[in-house]
Short mmCIF file of C-alpha atoms (C1' of nucleotides) in Angstrom, two decimals:
data_model
loop_
_atom_site.label_atom_id
_atom_site.label_comp_id
_atom_site.label_asym_id
_atom_site.label_seq_id
_atom_site.Cartn_x
_atom_site.Cartn_y
_atom_site.Cartn_z
CA MET A 1 117.03 138.64 141.57
CA GLN A 2 117.77 142.11 142.93
CA SER A 3 116.42 144.18 140.06
CA THR A 4 116.32 147.88 139.67
CA PRO A 5 112.89 149.09 138.56
CA SER A 6 111.97 147.61 135.23
CA THR A 7 111.53 150.83 133.36
CA LEU A 8 113.30 150.94 130.05
CA ARG A 9 116.32 153.10 130.69
CA LEU A 10 117.96 154.96 127.86
CA GLU A 11 121.20 156.80 128.41
CA PRO A 12 120.80 160.22 126.84
CA PHE A 13 124.51 161.06 126.69
CA LYS A 14 126.52 160.47 123.58
CA VAL A 15 128.26 157.13 123.24
CA ALA A 16 131.01 156.47 120.75
CA CYS A 17 132.13 153.30 119.03
CA SER A 18 135.31 155.15 118.11
CA SER A 19 136.39 155.29 121.75
CA CYS A 20 134.83 152.01 122.92
CA ASN A 21 137.25 149.45 124.25
CA LEU A 22 135.22 146.75 122.51
CA ARG A 23 135.77 148.17 119.04
CA GLU A 24 138.13 145.35 118.14
CA LEU A 25 135.51 142.74 119.02
CA CYS A 26 132.29 144.35 117.95
CA LEU A 27 130.66 145.70 114.83
CA PRO A 28 133.45 148.28 114.22
CA VAL A 29 136.14 145.66 113.58
CA GLY A 30 138.42 146.80 110.79
CA MET A 31 136.86 150.19 110.19
CA SER A 32 138.89 153.37 109.79
CA ASN A 33 138.54 156.29 112.19
CA GLN A 34 136.65 158.22 109.59
CA GLN A 35 134.21 155.37 109.08
CA LEU A 36 133.85 154.96 112.82
CA GLU A 37 132.63 158.51 113.14
CA ARG A 38 129.83 157.70 110.74
CA LEU A 39 128.92 154.69 112.83
CA ASP A 40 128.95 156.86 115.96
CA ASP A 41 126.23 158.95 114.39
CA ILE A 42 123.78 156.09 114.33
CA VAL A 43 124.78 154.20 117.49
CA ALA A 44 123.72 157.04 119.69
CA THR A 45 122.13 155.44 122.74
CA ARG A 46 122.61 152.69 125.23
CA ARG A 47 120.14 150.75 127.23
CA THR A 48 120.51 149.19 130.65
CA VAL A 49 118.92 145.80 131.25
CA PRO A 50 118.79 144.59 134.86
CA ARG A 51 119.44 140.98 135.63
CA GLY A 52 116.46 138.75 134.93
CA GLU A 53 114.80 141.14 132.52
CA ALA A 54 114.30 140.93 128.80
CA LEU A 55 116.01 143.01 126.16
CA PHE A 56 113.27 141.83 123.82
CA HIS A 57 110.62 139.13 123.63
CA VAL A 58 109.29 136.86 120.93
CA GLY A 59 106.89 138.87 118.83
CA ASP A 60 108.31 142.30 119.68
CA ALA A 61 108.70 144.57 116.69
CA PHE A 62 112.23 144.49 115.34
CA THR A 63 113.82 147.88 114.96
CA ALA A 64 117.41 147.54 116.07
CA LEU A 65 120.33 145.28 116.71
CA TYR A 66 122.01 145.38 120.10
CA ALA A 67 125.69 145.11 120.89
CA VAL A 68 126.44 143.83 124.35
CA ARG A 69 128.63 146.38 126.13
CA THR A 70 128.70 144.87 129.58
CA GLY A 71 126.96 141.87 131.11
CA PHE A 72 125.71 138.59 129.83
CA PHE A 73 122.61 137.40 127.96
CA LYS A 74 120.87 134.24 126.89
CA THR A 75 118.51 133.85 123.94
CA CYS A 76 115.76 131.24 123.95
CA VAL A 77 113.06 129.98 121.66
CA SER A 78 110.08 127.90 122.70
CA SER A 79 107.62 125.59 121.00
CA GLU A 80 103.83 125.77 121.23
CA ASP A 81 103.77 123.39 124.16
CA GLY A 82 106.09 125.25 126.50
CA ARG A 83 109.30 123.36 125.88
CA ASP A 84 112.05 125.84 125.48
CA GLN A 85 115.59 125.84 124.23
CA VAL A 86 118.44 128.20 124.97
CA THR A 87 119.93 129.02 121.56
CA GLY A 88 122.92 131.00 122.74
CA PHE A 89 124.76 132.97 125.39
CA GLN A 90 126.09 136.42 124.49
CA MET A 91 128.87 138.37 126.13
CA ALA A 92 130.56 141.75 125.60
CA GLY A 93 131.04 142.69 121.96
CA GLU A 94 128.51 140.21 120.63
CA LEU A 95 125.41 141.13 118.66
CA LEU A 96 121.81 140.40 119.58
CA GLY A 97 118.68 140.63 117.47
CA LEU A 98 119.70 139.18 114.10
CA ASP A 99 116.72 136.83 114.36
CA GLY A 100 114.33 139.73 113.90
CA ILE A 101 115.44 140.88 110.46
CA GLY A 102 113.62 138.16 108.54
CA THR A 103 110.11 138.89 109.74
CA ASP A 104 110.43 142.34 111.35
CA ARG A 105 109.55 140.67 114.63
CA HIS A 106 111.82 139.02 117.12
CA THR A 107 111.59 135.25 117.12
CA CYS A 108 113.33 134.63 120.44
CA ASP A 109 113.58 136.10 123.91
CA ALA A 110 116.80 137.80 124.99
CA LEU A 111 117.24 137.82 128.76
CA ALA A 112 119.97 139.43 130.84
CA LEU A 113 121.68 136.93 133.13
CA GLU A 114 123.33 139.80 135.00
CA ASP A 115 122.93 143.55 135.05
CA SER A 116 123.89 144.51 131.53
CA GLN A 117 124.21 147.34 129.11
CA VAL A 118 123.76 147.28 125.34
CA CYS A 119 124.36 149.75 122.52
CA ILE A 120 121.33 150.27 120.31
CA ILE A 121 121.98 150.03 116.58
CA PRO A 122 118.89 151.16 114.66
CA PHE A 123 118.70 148.67 111.83
CA HIS A 124 117.40 150.87 109.02
CA GLN A 125 120.23 153.27 109.63
CA LEU A 126 122.73 150.46 109.74
CA GLU A 127 121.50 149.23 106.36
CA GLU A 128 121.67 152.73 104.99
CA LEU A 129 125.20 153.30 106.23
CA SER A 130 126.37 149.91 105.02
CA ARG A 131 125.21 150.86 101.52
CA GLU A 132 127.79 153.60 101.73
CA LEU A 133 130.60 151.91 103.58
CA SER A 134 131.47 148.63 101.93
CA ASP A 135 133.76 147.69 104.82
CA LEU A 136 130.86 147.93 107.20
CA GLN A 137 128.61 146.01 104.82
CA ARG A 138 131.17 143.29 104.42
CA HIS A 139 131.74 143.00 108.13
CA PHE A 140 128.06 142.84 108.92
CA HIS A 141 127.62 140.02 106.42
CA LYS A 142 130.50 138.17 108.04
CA ILE A 143 128.87 138.48 111.44
CA MET A 144 125.62 136.99 110.17
CA SER A 145 127.43 134.21 108.36
CA ARG A 146 129.44 133.32 111.46
CA GLU A 147 126.25 133.10 113.44
CA ILE A 148 124.98 130.55 110.91
CA VAL A 149 128.23 128.60 111.16
CA ARG A 150 128.05 128.69 114.95
CA ASP A 151 124.52 127.32 114.80
CA HIS A 152 125.71 124.48 112.59
CA GLY A 153 128.30 123.66 115.23
CA VAL A 154 125.60 123.51 117.88
CA MET A 155 123.56 121.20 115.66
CA LEU A 156 126.54 118.89 115.37
CA LEU A 157 126.87 118.96 119.14
CA LEU A 158 123.19 118.29 119.76
CA GLY A 159 122.92 115.69 117.05
CA SER A 160 125.95 113.56 117.68
CA MET A 161 127.76 114.20 120.97
CA ARG A 162 127.35 112.54 124.32
CA ALA A 163 126.71 114.42 127.54
CA GLU A 164 130.32 114.85 128.64
CA GLU A 165 131.48 115.79 125.18
CA ARG A 166 128.79 118.45 125.01
CA LEU A 167 129.79 119.97 128.30
CA ALA A 168 133.47 119.86 127.38
CA ALA A 169 132.76 121.62 124.08
CA PHE A 170 130.67 124.20 125.90
CA LEU A 171 133.39 124.95 128.44
CA LEU A 172 136.08 125.21 125.77
CA ASN A 173 133.91 127.60 123.82
CA LEU A 174 133.33 129.77 126.88
CA THR A 175 136.98 129.91 127.93
CA GLN A 176 137.99 130.65 124.35
CA ARG A 177 135.66 133.63 124.19
CA LEU A 178 136.78 134.87 127.60
CA ARG A 179 140.41 134.65 126.52
CA THR A 180 139.64 136.78 123.47
CA ARG A 181 138.35 139.37 125.91
CA GLY A 182 141.49 139.31 128.00
CA PHE A 183 140.19 137.17 130.85
CA SER A 184 141.81 134.12 132.30
CA SER A 185 140.90 131.04 130.33
CA SER A 186 141.32 128.73 133.30
CA SER A 187 139.23 130.45 135.93
CA LEU A 188 135.65 131.36 135.16
CA ILE A 189 132.37 132.12 136.86
CA LEU A 190 129.33 130.74 135.14
CA ARG A 191 126.65 133.31 134.60
CA MET A 192 123.94 130.73 134.00
CA THR A 193 122.28 127.96 136.01
CA ARG A 194 122.76 124.24 135.41
CA GLU A 195 119.30 124.20 133.94
CA GLU A 196 120.19 126.87 131.38
CA ILE A 197 123.38 125.05 130.43
CA GLY A 198 121.33 121.89 130.10
CA SER A 199 118.77 123.59 127.91
CA TYR A 200 121.51 124.86 125.61
CA LEU A 201 123.16 121.44 125.43
CA GLY A 202 119.99 119.37 125.16
CA LEU A 203 120.49 117.79 128.59
CA LYS A 204 118.72 117.81 131.95
CA LEU A 205 120.22 119.80 134.77
CA GLU A 206 121.05 116.64 136.73
CA THR A 207 123.08 115.34 133.82
CA VAL A 208 125.02 118.60 133.62
CA SER A 209 125.68 118.45 137.34
CA ARG A 210 126.87 114.85 137.15
CA ALA A 211 129.17 115.65 134.25
CA PHE A 212 130.73 118.48 136.26
CA SER A 213 131.24 116.13 139.19
CA ARG A 214 132.83 113.49 136.99
CA PHE A 215 135.21 116.07 135.49
CA GLN A 216 136.15 117.06 139.00
CA ASP A 217 136.73 113.46 140.07
CA GLU A 218 139.00 112.99 137.08
CA GLY A 219 141.02 116.08 137.95
CA ILE A 220 140.04 117.95 134.80
CA LEU A 221 138.63 120.89 136.73
CA THR A 222 137.29 122.01 140.08
CA VAL A 223 133.71 123.11 140.62
CA LYS A 224 132.42 125.16 143.49
CA GLN A 225 128.90 126.15 142.54
CA ARG A 226 129.42 128.46 139.59
CA GLN A 227 133.12 128.98 140.11
CA ILE A 228 135.08 126.76 137.70
CA GLU A 229 138.84 126.25 137.54
CA VAL A 230 139.97 124.40 134.47
CA LEU A 231 143.05 122.37 135.41
CA ASP A 232 143.48 120.31 132.26
CA PRO A 233 142.11 122.01 129.14
CA ASP A 234 143.77 119.38 126.94
CA ALA A 235 141.64 116.70 128.55
CA LEU A 236 138.55 118.69 127.59
CA GLN A 237 139.88 119.03 124.07
CA ARG A 238 140.47 115.30 123.85
CA LEU A 239 136.90 114.69 124.93
CA VAL A 240 135.39 116.73 122.12
CA ASN A 241 137.67 115.26 119.45
CA GLY A 242 138.83 111.71 119.61
CA SER A 243 136.38 109.99 121.87
CA PRO A 244 138.61 107.27 123.35
CA CYS A 245 136.27 104.41 122.44
CA MET B 1 123.24 106.18 90.17
CA GLN B 2 123.03 107.33 86.58
CA SER B 3 125.53 110.18 86.71
CA THR B 4 126.74 112.25 83.84
CA PRO B 5 130.54 112.66 83.78
CA SER B 6 131.83 114.54 86.78
CA THR B 7 133.39 117.48 84.99
CA LEU B 8 132.38 120.89 86.26
CA ARG B 9 129.88 122.05 83.70
CA LEU B 10 129.14 125.71 83.21
CA GLU B 11 126.35 126.75 80.93
CA PRO B 12 127.71 129.50 78.73
CA PHE B 13 124.34 130.79 77.57
CA LYS B 14 122.63 133.71 79.26
CA VAL B 15 120.30 132.93 82.10
CA ALA B 16 117.82 135.41 83.46
CA CYS B 17 116.31 135.83 86.89
CA SER B 18 113.75 138.09 85.29
CA SER B 19 112.24 135.19 83.38
CA CYS B 20 112.90 132.42 85.91
CA ASN B 21 109.83 130.68 87.23
CA LEU B 22 111.45 130.61 90.65
CA ARG B 23 111.69 134.38 90.94
CA GLU B 24 108.91 134.48 93.51
CA LEU B 25 110.79 132.05 95.76
CA CYS B 26 114.39 132.99 95.24
CA LEU B 27 116.67 135.96 95.71
CA PRO B 28 114.61 138.19 93.35
CA VAL B 29 111.53 138.22 95.59
CA GLY B 30 109.94 141.62 95.60
CA MET B 31 112.23 143.28 93.07
CA SER B 32 110.99 145.41 90.19
CA ASN B 33 111.65 144.47 86.57
CA GLN B 34 114.23 147.16 86.32
CA GLN B 35 116.03 145.89 89.37
CA LEU B 36 115.81 142.34 88.06
CA GLU B 37 117.70 143.32 84.96
CA ARG B 38 120.55 144.48 87.13
CA LEU B 39 120.53 141.17 88.93
CA ASP B 40 120.54 139.34 85.59
CA ASP B 41 123.82 141.03 84.82
CA ILE B 42 125.59 139.34 87.71
CA VAL B 43 123.81 135.98 87.76
CA ALA B 44 125.14 135.00 84.38
CA THR B 45 125.94 131.32 84.60
CA ARG B 46 124.57 128.07 85.82
CA ARG B 47 126.27 124.95 86.92
CA THR B 48 125.15 121.35 86.70
CA VAL B 49 125.88 119.04 89.62
CA PRO B 50 125.27 115.33 89.05
CA ARG B 51 123.77 113.23 91.79
CA GLY B 52 126.29 112.28 94.45
CA GLU B 53 128.72 115.05 93.67
CA ALA B 54 129.64 118.15 95.64
CA LEU B 55 128.77 121.72 94.78
CA PHE B 56 131.47 122.71 97.25
CA HIS B 57 133.49 121.16 100.05
CA VAL B 58 134.66 122.29 103.47
CA GLY B 59 137.70 124.48 102.96
CA ASP B 60 136.93 125.49 99.38
CA ALA B 61 137.44 129.16 98.70
CA PHE B 62 134.18 131.08 98.94
CA THR B 63 133.40 133.19 95.91
CA ALA B 64 129.72 132.84 95.24
CA LEU B 65 126.32 131.92 96.54
CA TYR B 66 124.28 129.35 94.69
CA ALA B 67 120.55 129.33 94.08
CA VAL B 68 119.09 125.88 93.51
CA ARG B 69 117.28 125.86 90.17
CA THR B 70 116.44 122.21 89.93
CA GLY B 71 117.26 119.22 92.08
CA PHE B 72 117.97 118.67 95.73
CA PHE B 73 120.96 119.15 98.03
CA LYS B 74 122.12 118.39 101.52
CA THR B 75 124.71 120.32 103.52
CA CYS B 76 126.81 118.62 106.18
CA VAL B 77 129.46 119.53 108.69
CA SER B 78 131.75 117.08 110.42
CA SER B 79 133.87 117.07 113.56
CA GLU B 80 137.55 116.15 113.78
CA ASP B 81 136.71 112.55 114.53
CA GLY B 82 134.55 111.76 111.54
CA ARG B 83 131.12 112.20 113.08
CA ASP B 84 129.03 114.19 110.71
CA GLN B 85 125.79 116.04 110.82
CA VAL B 86 123.43 117.00 108.02
CA THR B 87 122.62 120.66 108.67
CA GLY B 88 119.99 121.11 106.00
CA PHE B 89 118.26 120.00 102.82
CA GLN B 90 117.83 122.54 100.03
CA MET B 91 115.35 122.53 97.18
CA ALA B 92 114.50 124.77 94.24
CA GLY B 93 114.72 128.47 95.02
CA GLU B 94 116.81 128.05 98.14
CA LEU B 95 120.26 129.52 98.65
CA LEU B 96 123.48 127.63 99.32
CA GLY B 97 126.83 128.94 100.51
CA LEU B 98 125.97 131.50 103.19
CA ASP B 99 128.32 129.65 105.54
CA GLY B 100 131.32 130.77 103.51
CA ILE B 101 130.94 134.52 103.92
CA GLY B 102 132.38 134.68 107.41
CA THR B 103 135.78 133.18 106.69
CA ASP B 104 135.99 133.29 102.88
CA ARG B 105 136.05 129.50 102.96
CA HIS B 106 133.18 127.09 102.97
CA THR B 107 132.58 125.44 106.32
CA CYS B 108 130.35 122.64 105.11
CA ASP B 109 129.95 120.26 102.19
CA ALA B 110 127.05 120.71 99.80
CA LEU B 111 126.13 117.49 98.00
CA ALA B 112 123.58 116.93 95.28
CA LEU B 113 121.07 114.22 96.20
CA GLU B 114 119.86 114.13 92.61
CA ASP B 115 121.03 115.61 89.33
CA SER B 116 120.76 119.31 89.97
CA GLN B 117 121.36 122.71 88.55
CA VAL B 118 122.28 125.91 90.39
CA CYS B 119 122.60 129.56 89.43
CA ILE B 120 125.94 131.09 90.38
CA ILE B 121 125.74 134.41 92.22
CA PRO B 122 129.23 135.94 92.53
CA PHE B 123 129.26 137.32 96.02
CA HIS B 124 131.36 140.45 95.53
CA GLN B 125 129.04 141.54 92.78
CA LEU B 126 126.01 140.78 94.87
CA GLU B 127 127.38 142.97 97.65
CA GLU B 128 128.14 145.71 95.19
CA LEU B 129 124.70 145.61 93.66
CA SER B 130 123.01 145.48 97.04
CA ARG B 131 124.78 148.72 97.95
CA GLU B 132 122.85 150.26 95.12
CA LEU B 133 119.52 148.49 95.38
CA SER B 134 118.20 148.73 98.90
CA ASP B 135 115.39 146.29 98.11
CA LEU B 136 117.95 143.68 97.21
CA GLN B 137 120.01 144.47 100.28
CA ARG B 138 117.00 144.22 102.49
CA HIS B 139 115.91 140.94 100.98
CA PHE B 140 119.34 139.41 101.24
CA HIS B 141 119.49 140.31 104.92
CA LYS B 142 116.11 138.71 105.41
CA ILE B 143 117.31 135.51 103.81
CA MET B 144 120.30 135.29 106.13
CA SER B 145 118.19 136.08 109.16
CA ARG B 146 115.66 133.42 108.26
CA GLU B 147 118.44 130.91 107.97
CA ILE B 148 119.44 131.77 111.53
CA VAL B 149 115.86 131.40 112.71
CA ARG B 150 115.54 128.08 110.92
CA ASP B 151 118.70 126.87 112.65
CA HIS B 152 117.22 127.86 116.01
CA GLY B 153 114.20 125.74 115.19
CA VAL B 154 116.43 122.78 114.45
CA MET B 155 118.21 123.31 117.77
CA LEU B 156 114.87 123.20 119.54
CA LEU B 157 114.06 119.99 117.71
CA LEU B 158 117.41 118.38 118.49
CA GLY B 159 117.46 119.58 122.07
CA SER B 160 114.00 118.76 123.24
CA MET B 161 111.96 116.54 120.95
CA ARG B 162 111.56 112.78 120.89
CA ALA B 163 112.15 110.62 117.88
CA GLU B 164 108.62 110.59 116.52
CA GLU B 165 108.13 114.28 117.11
CA ARG B 166 111.32 115.00 115.21
CA LEU B 167 110.25 112.95 112.23
CA ALA B 168 106.80 114.51 112.27
CA ALA B 169 108.30 118.00 112.32
CA PHE B 170 110.62 117.07 109.50
CA LEU B 171 107.82 115.72 107.31
CA LEU B 172 105.63 118.75 107.95
CA ASN B 173 108.48 121.04 107.04
CA LEU B 174 109.11 119.14 103.81
CA THR B 175 105.48 119.04 102.72
CA GLN B 176 105.11 122.71 103.59
CA ARG B 177 108.01 123.63 101.34
CA LEU B 178 106.76 121.39 98.55
CA ARG B 179 103.35 123.01 98.75
CA THR B 180 104.94 126.45 98.37
CA ARG B 181 106.45 125.13 95.14
CA GLY B 182 103.13 123.92 93.84
CA PHE B 183 103.55 120.23 94.57
CA SER B 184 101.15 117.97 96.36
CA SER B 185 101.61 118.21 100.09
CA SER B 186 100.33 114.70 100.71
CA SER B 187 102.38 112.67 98.27
CA LEU B 188 106.14 112.97 98.29
CA ILE B 189 109.24 111.11 97.28
CA LEU B 190 112.11 111.41 99.70
CA ARG B 191 115.33 112.43 98.04
CA MET B 192 117.47 111.27 100.94
CA THR B 193 118.22 107.98 102.68
CA ARG B 194 117.04 107.03 106.17
CA GLU B 195 120.58 107.59 107.33
CA GLU B 196 120.61 111.17 106.03
CA ILE B 197 117.26 111.89 107.64
CA GLY B 198 118.63 110.41 110.84
CA SER B 199 121.74 112.53 110.70
CA TYR B 200 119.66 115.66 110.27
CA LEU B 201 117.35 114.71 113.14
CA GLY B 202 120.01 113.40 115.51
CA LEU B 203 118.75 109.82 115.25
CA LYS B 204 120.04 106.51 113.92
CA LEU B 205 118.63 105.18 110.68
CA GLU B 206 116.91 102.26 112.43
CA THR B 207 115.05 104.70 114.65
CA VAL B 208 113.89 106.67 111.62
CA SER B 209 112.73 103.49 109.95
CA ARG B 210 110.85 102.36 113.05
CA ALA B 211 109.16 105.74 113.39
CA PHE B 212 107.98 105.52 109.77
CA SER B 213 106.62 102.05 110.44
CA ARG B 214 104.81 103.19 113.54
CA PHE B 215 103.25 106.12 111.66
CA GLN B 216 102.10 103.65 109.05
CA ASP B 217 100.63 101.30 111.66
CA GLU B 218 98.73 104.22 113.13
CA GLY B 219 97.33 105.18 109.73
CA ILE B 220 99.07 108.56 109.67
CA LEU B 221 100.81 107.78 106.39
CA THR B 222 101.91 105.02 104.07
CA VAL B 223 105.55 104.26 103.33
CA LYS B 224 106.88 102.33 100.40
CA GLN B 225 110.62 102.84 100.36
CA ARG B 226 110.98 106.53 99.66
CA GLN B 227 107.43 107.06 98.49
CA ILE B 228 105.38 108.66 101.26
CA GLU B 229 101.65 109.38 101.29
CA VAL B 230 100.57 111.56 104.16
CA LEU B 231 97.04 110.51 105.11
CA ASP B 232 96.59 112.52 108.30
CA PRO B 233 98.68 115.69 108.42
CA ASP B 234 96.80 116.86 111.51
CA ALA B 235 98.08 113.86 113.43
CA LEU B 236 101.61 114.91 112.52
CA GLN B 237 100.86 118.43 113.66
CA ARG B 238 99.51 117.17 116.96
CA LEU B 239 102.69 115.20 117.47
CA VAL B 240 104.95 118.23 117.17
CA ASN B 241 102.79 120.42 119.36
CA GLY B 242 100.91 119.08 122.29
CA SER B 243 102.52 115.76 123.02
CA PRO B 244 99.55 113.84 124.45
CA CYS B 245 101.29 112.87 127.72
"C1'" DC C 1 117.74 131.97 161.79
"C1'" DG C 2 114.92 130.00 158.44
"C1'" DC C 3 113.46 130.13 153.80
"C1'" DG C 4 114.02 129.13 148.98
"C1'" DA C 5 116.53 128.76 144.71
"C1'" DG C 6 119.87 126.22 142.89
"C1'" DC C 7 122.97 122.22 143.17
"C1'" DT C 8 124.35 117.42 144.18
"C1'" DT C 9 123.65 112.59 144.47
"C1'" DG C 10 121.27 108.12 144.43
"C1'" DA C 11 117.79 104.65 142.54
"C1'" DT C 12 115.13 103.26 138.82
"C1'" DG C 13 113.20 103.04 134.22
"C1'" DC C 14 112.70 104.05 129.43
"C1'" DC C 15 113.92 105.60 124.83
"C1'" DG C 16 116.81 105.13 121.39
"C1'" DA C 17 121.49 103.03 120.19
"C1'" DT C 18 123.59 98.98 118.97
"C1'" DC C 19 124.08 94.47 117.07
"C1'" DA C 20 122.36 91.23 113.93
"C1'" DA C 21 119.50 89.01 110.54
"C1'" DT C 22 116.45 89.36 106.74
"C1'" DG C 23 114.06 91.53 102.93
"C1'" DC C 24 113.82 94.07 98.78
"C1'" DA C 25 115.10 96.62 94.62
"C1'" DT C 26 118.51 97.53 91.26
"C1'" DG C 27 122.41 96.50 88.58
"C1'" DT C 28 126.07 93.44 86.61
"C1'" DG C 29 128.45 89.83 84.48
"C1'" DG C 30 128.43 85.02 83.08
"C1'" DC D 1 117.85 84.98 81.90
"C1'" DC D 2 119.64 83.73 86.05
"C1'" DA D 3 123.07 84.08 89.86
"C1'" DC D 4 125.01 87.08 92.53
"C1'" DA D 5 126.52 91.44 94.49
"C1'" DT D 6 125.35 95.79 96.42
"C1'" DG D 7 122.96 99.41 98.71
"C1'" DC D 8 119.13 100.57 101.34
"C1'" DA D 9 115.24 99.45 104.40
"C1'" DT D 10 112.87 96.76 107.82
"C1'" DT D 11 112.48 94.23 112.00
"C1'" DG D 12 113.87 91.89 116.28
"C1'" DA D 13 116.71 91.38 120.62
"C1'" DT D 14 119.52 93.44 123.82
"C1'" DC D 15 122.02 97.13 126.06
"C1'" DG D 16 123.28 101.53 127.94
"C1'" DG D 17 123.05 106.52 128.64
"C1'" DC D 18 120.33 109.81 130.06
"C1'" DA D 19 115.74 111.16 131.98
"C1'" DT D 20 113.00 110.85 135.78
"C1'" DC D 21 111.86 110.72 140.51
"C1'" DA D 22 113.30 111.64 145.03
"C1'" DA D 23 116.05 113.07 148.89
"C1'" DG D 24 119.36 116.00 150.94
"C1'" DC D 25 122.71 119.77 150.65
"C1'" DT D 26 124.65 124.70 150.15
"C1'" DC D 27 124.50 129.31 150.09
"C1'" DG D 28 122.64 133.89 149.84
"C1'" DC D 29 119.27 136.77 151.66
"C1'" DG D 30 115.31 138.77 154.08
#
DNA sequence: CGCGAGCTTGATGCCGATCAATGCATGTGG
DNA sequence: CCACATGCATTGATCGGCATCAAGCTCGCG
């Protein structure tokens, strides 16, 4: 947990969606150059979040959305009695903070799993601009809707899949998202602990570890700590679909 | 199963949000009379959905959101191999169809659990109007955000609670929503089967039934088929919070 | 080198799934 | 009106997957 000092660091220099290499993955998807310049006006600053620190906490006032530029995050909610649940992992180009719109306060914690950087998107200004630019409005609505659909998928996973199916689905989802970002879909380094994976999947860390070991025994992948090589993605796919019972 | 014929029935006559008794619960929350008239212009028709029939199916083209006027719905998703998961139950004043915005196709089925009526909100027109009326825009964003937050709560439930805690949380949520609508919060009639409750909570119907019986034995409530009388809501609350282990 | 966080692996037990029988309410046709 | 079918709910007996408890192991780091 080598963390730089925990002061909130804002980058004063101008940042620009129009020249960002994530513009095909992030909020700007499908916008014209002219529209992008308008977006640049409101997405003016970045923030650095060292590994282990929070981008925001439950109860923090909601003022902005955050687009992950580099790094990796988890979001988690917790119940009165301390049990907590990882609700998602976010990587470059993905949006954080949608939970806060409903009540003007954040309802989950967002924690950096590695040194990360986010673009700050002041929400009032985003709403204002999206009243002008229907493409932006439309795209923002799609992003929220997809988050709802993703959550429904997780409910299906938590409600009806067995341990190995859950892990297989999780790995396929990760590799899929990495592929979209131009990374290898067979070789990946997990940014999170077994416990965090377990929390996301509704399993204990020992169960996650055993499932990894079983996959390795069956030649589906190799595990060396957090370094995973997927040898047989089809086998993973078969696990999440037709359970061979 | 007294169902009227299954033809899609549109009510040709004018309906009006401005005079709807659900306007304090539904999309119009917080809008001025003048703004409401604008909304009336786009929410022009209703649709009747008999018990057991679908408002929409997975894969249907997405064109509109639906506000429940009367009745009760469930939404469910299913995986390739037939397993399915109830993702929510919707009652008067709640919105259906948000899942479709992201891909222009619905990603879940919405089924009426009793004879129901919905108001049709054409989505393009809603977007258009919300570019003009920032109050409407703001409120719509809040609704989507709250849906995301609700889903996170369900994930927490599915990922970390035990059977009785899940059922307790479910009952408290139901009674809470009924209270908001002016109904008794102690006496309720379940609109769904044990199997549907189980699917929502990630449990089998026998487990749901046993949990009901145990609650009855402990004097927390009485069950007679789908008729529930909650005698000790605090006991339910204690179950979901501090598990007494 | 030694510490500690995270990971693996084994032994055991429990919660909820599964299988199976019965009960109960509603509806239907003889 | 009764006999019977059907759908849903309850209850019991048994089983199995995952949690739990408990050692060790690995690796990075001070």
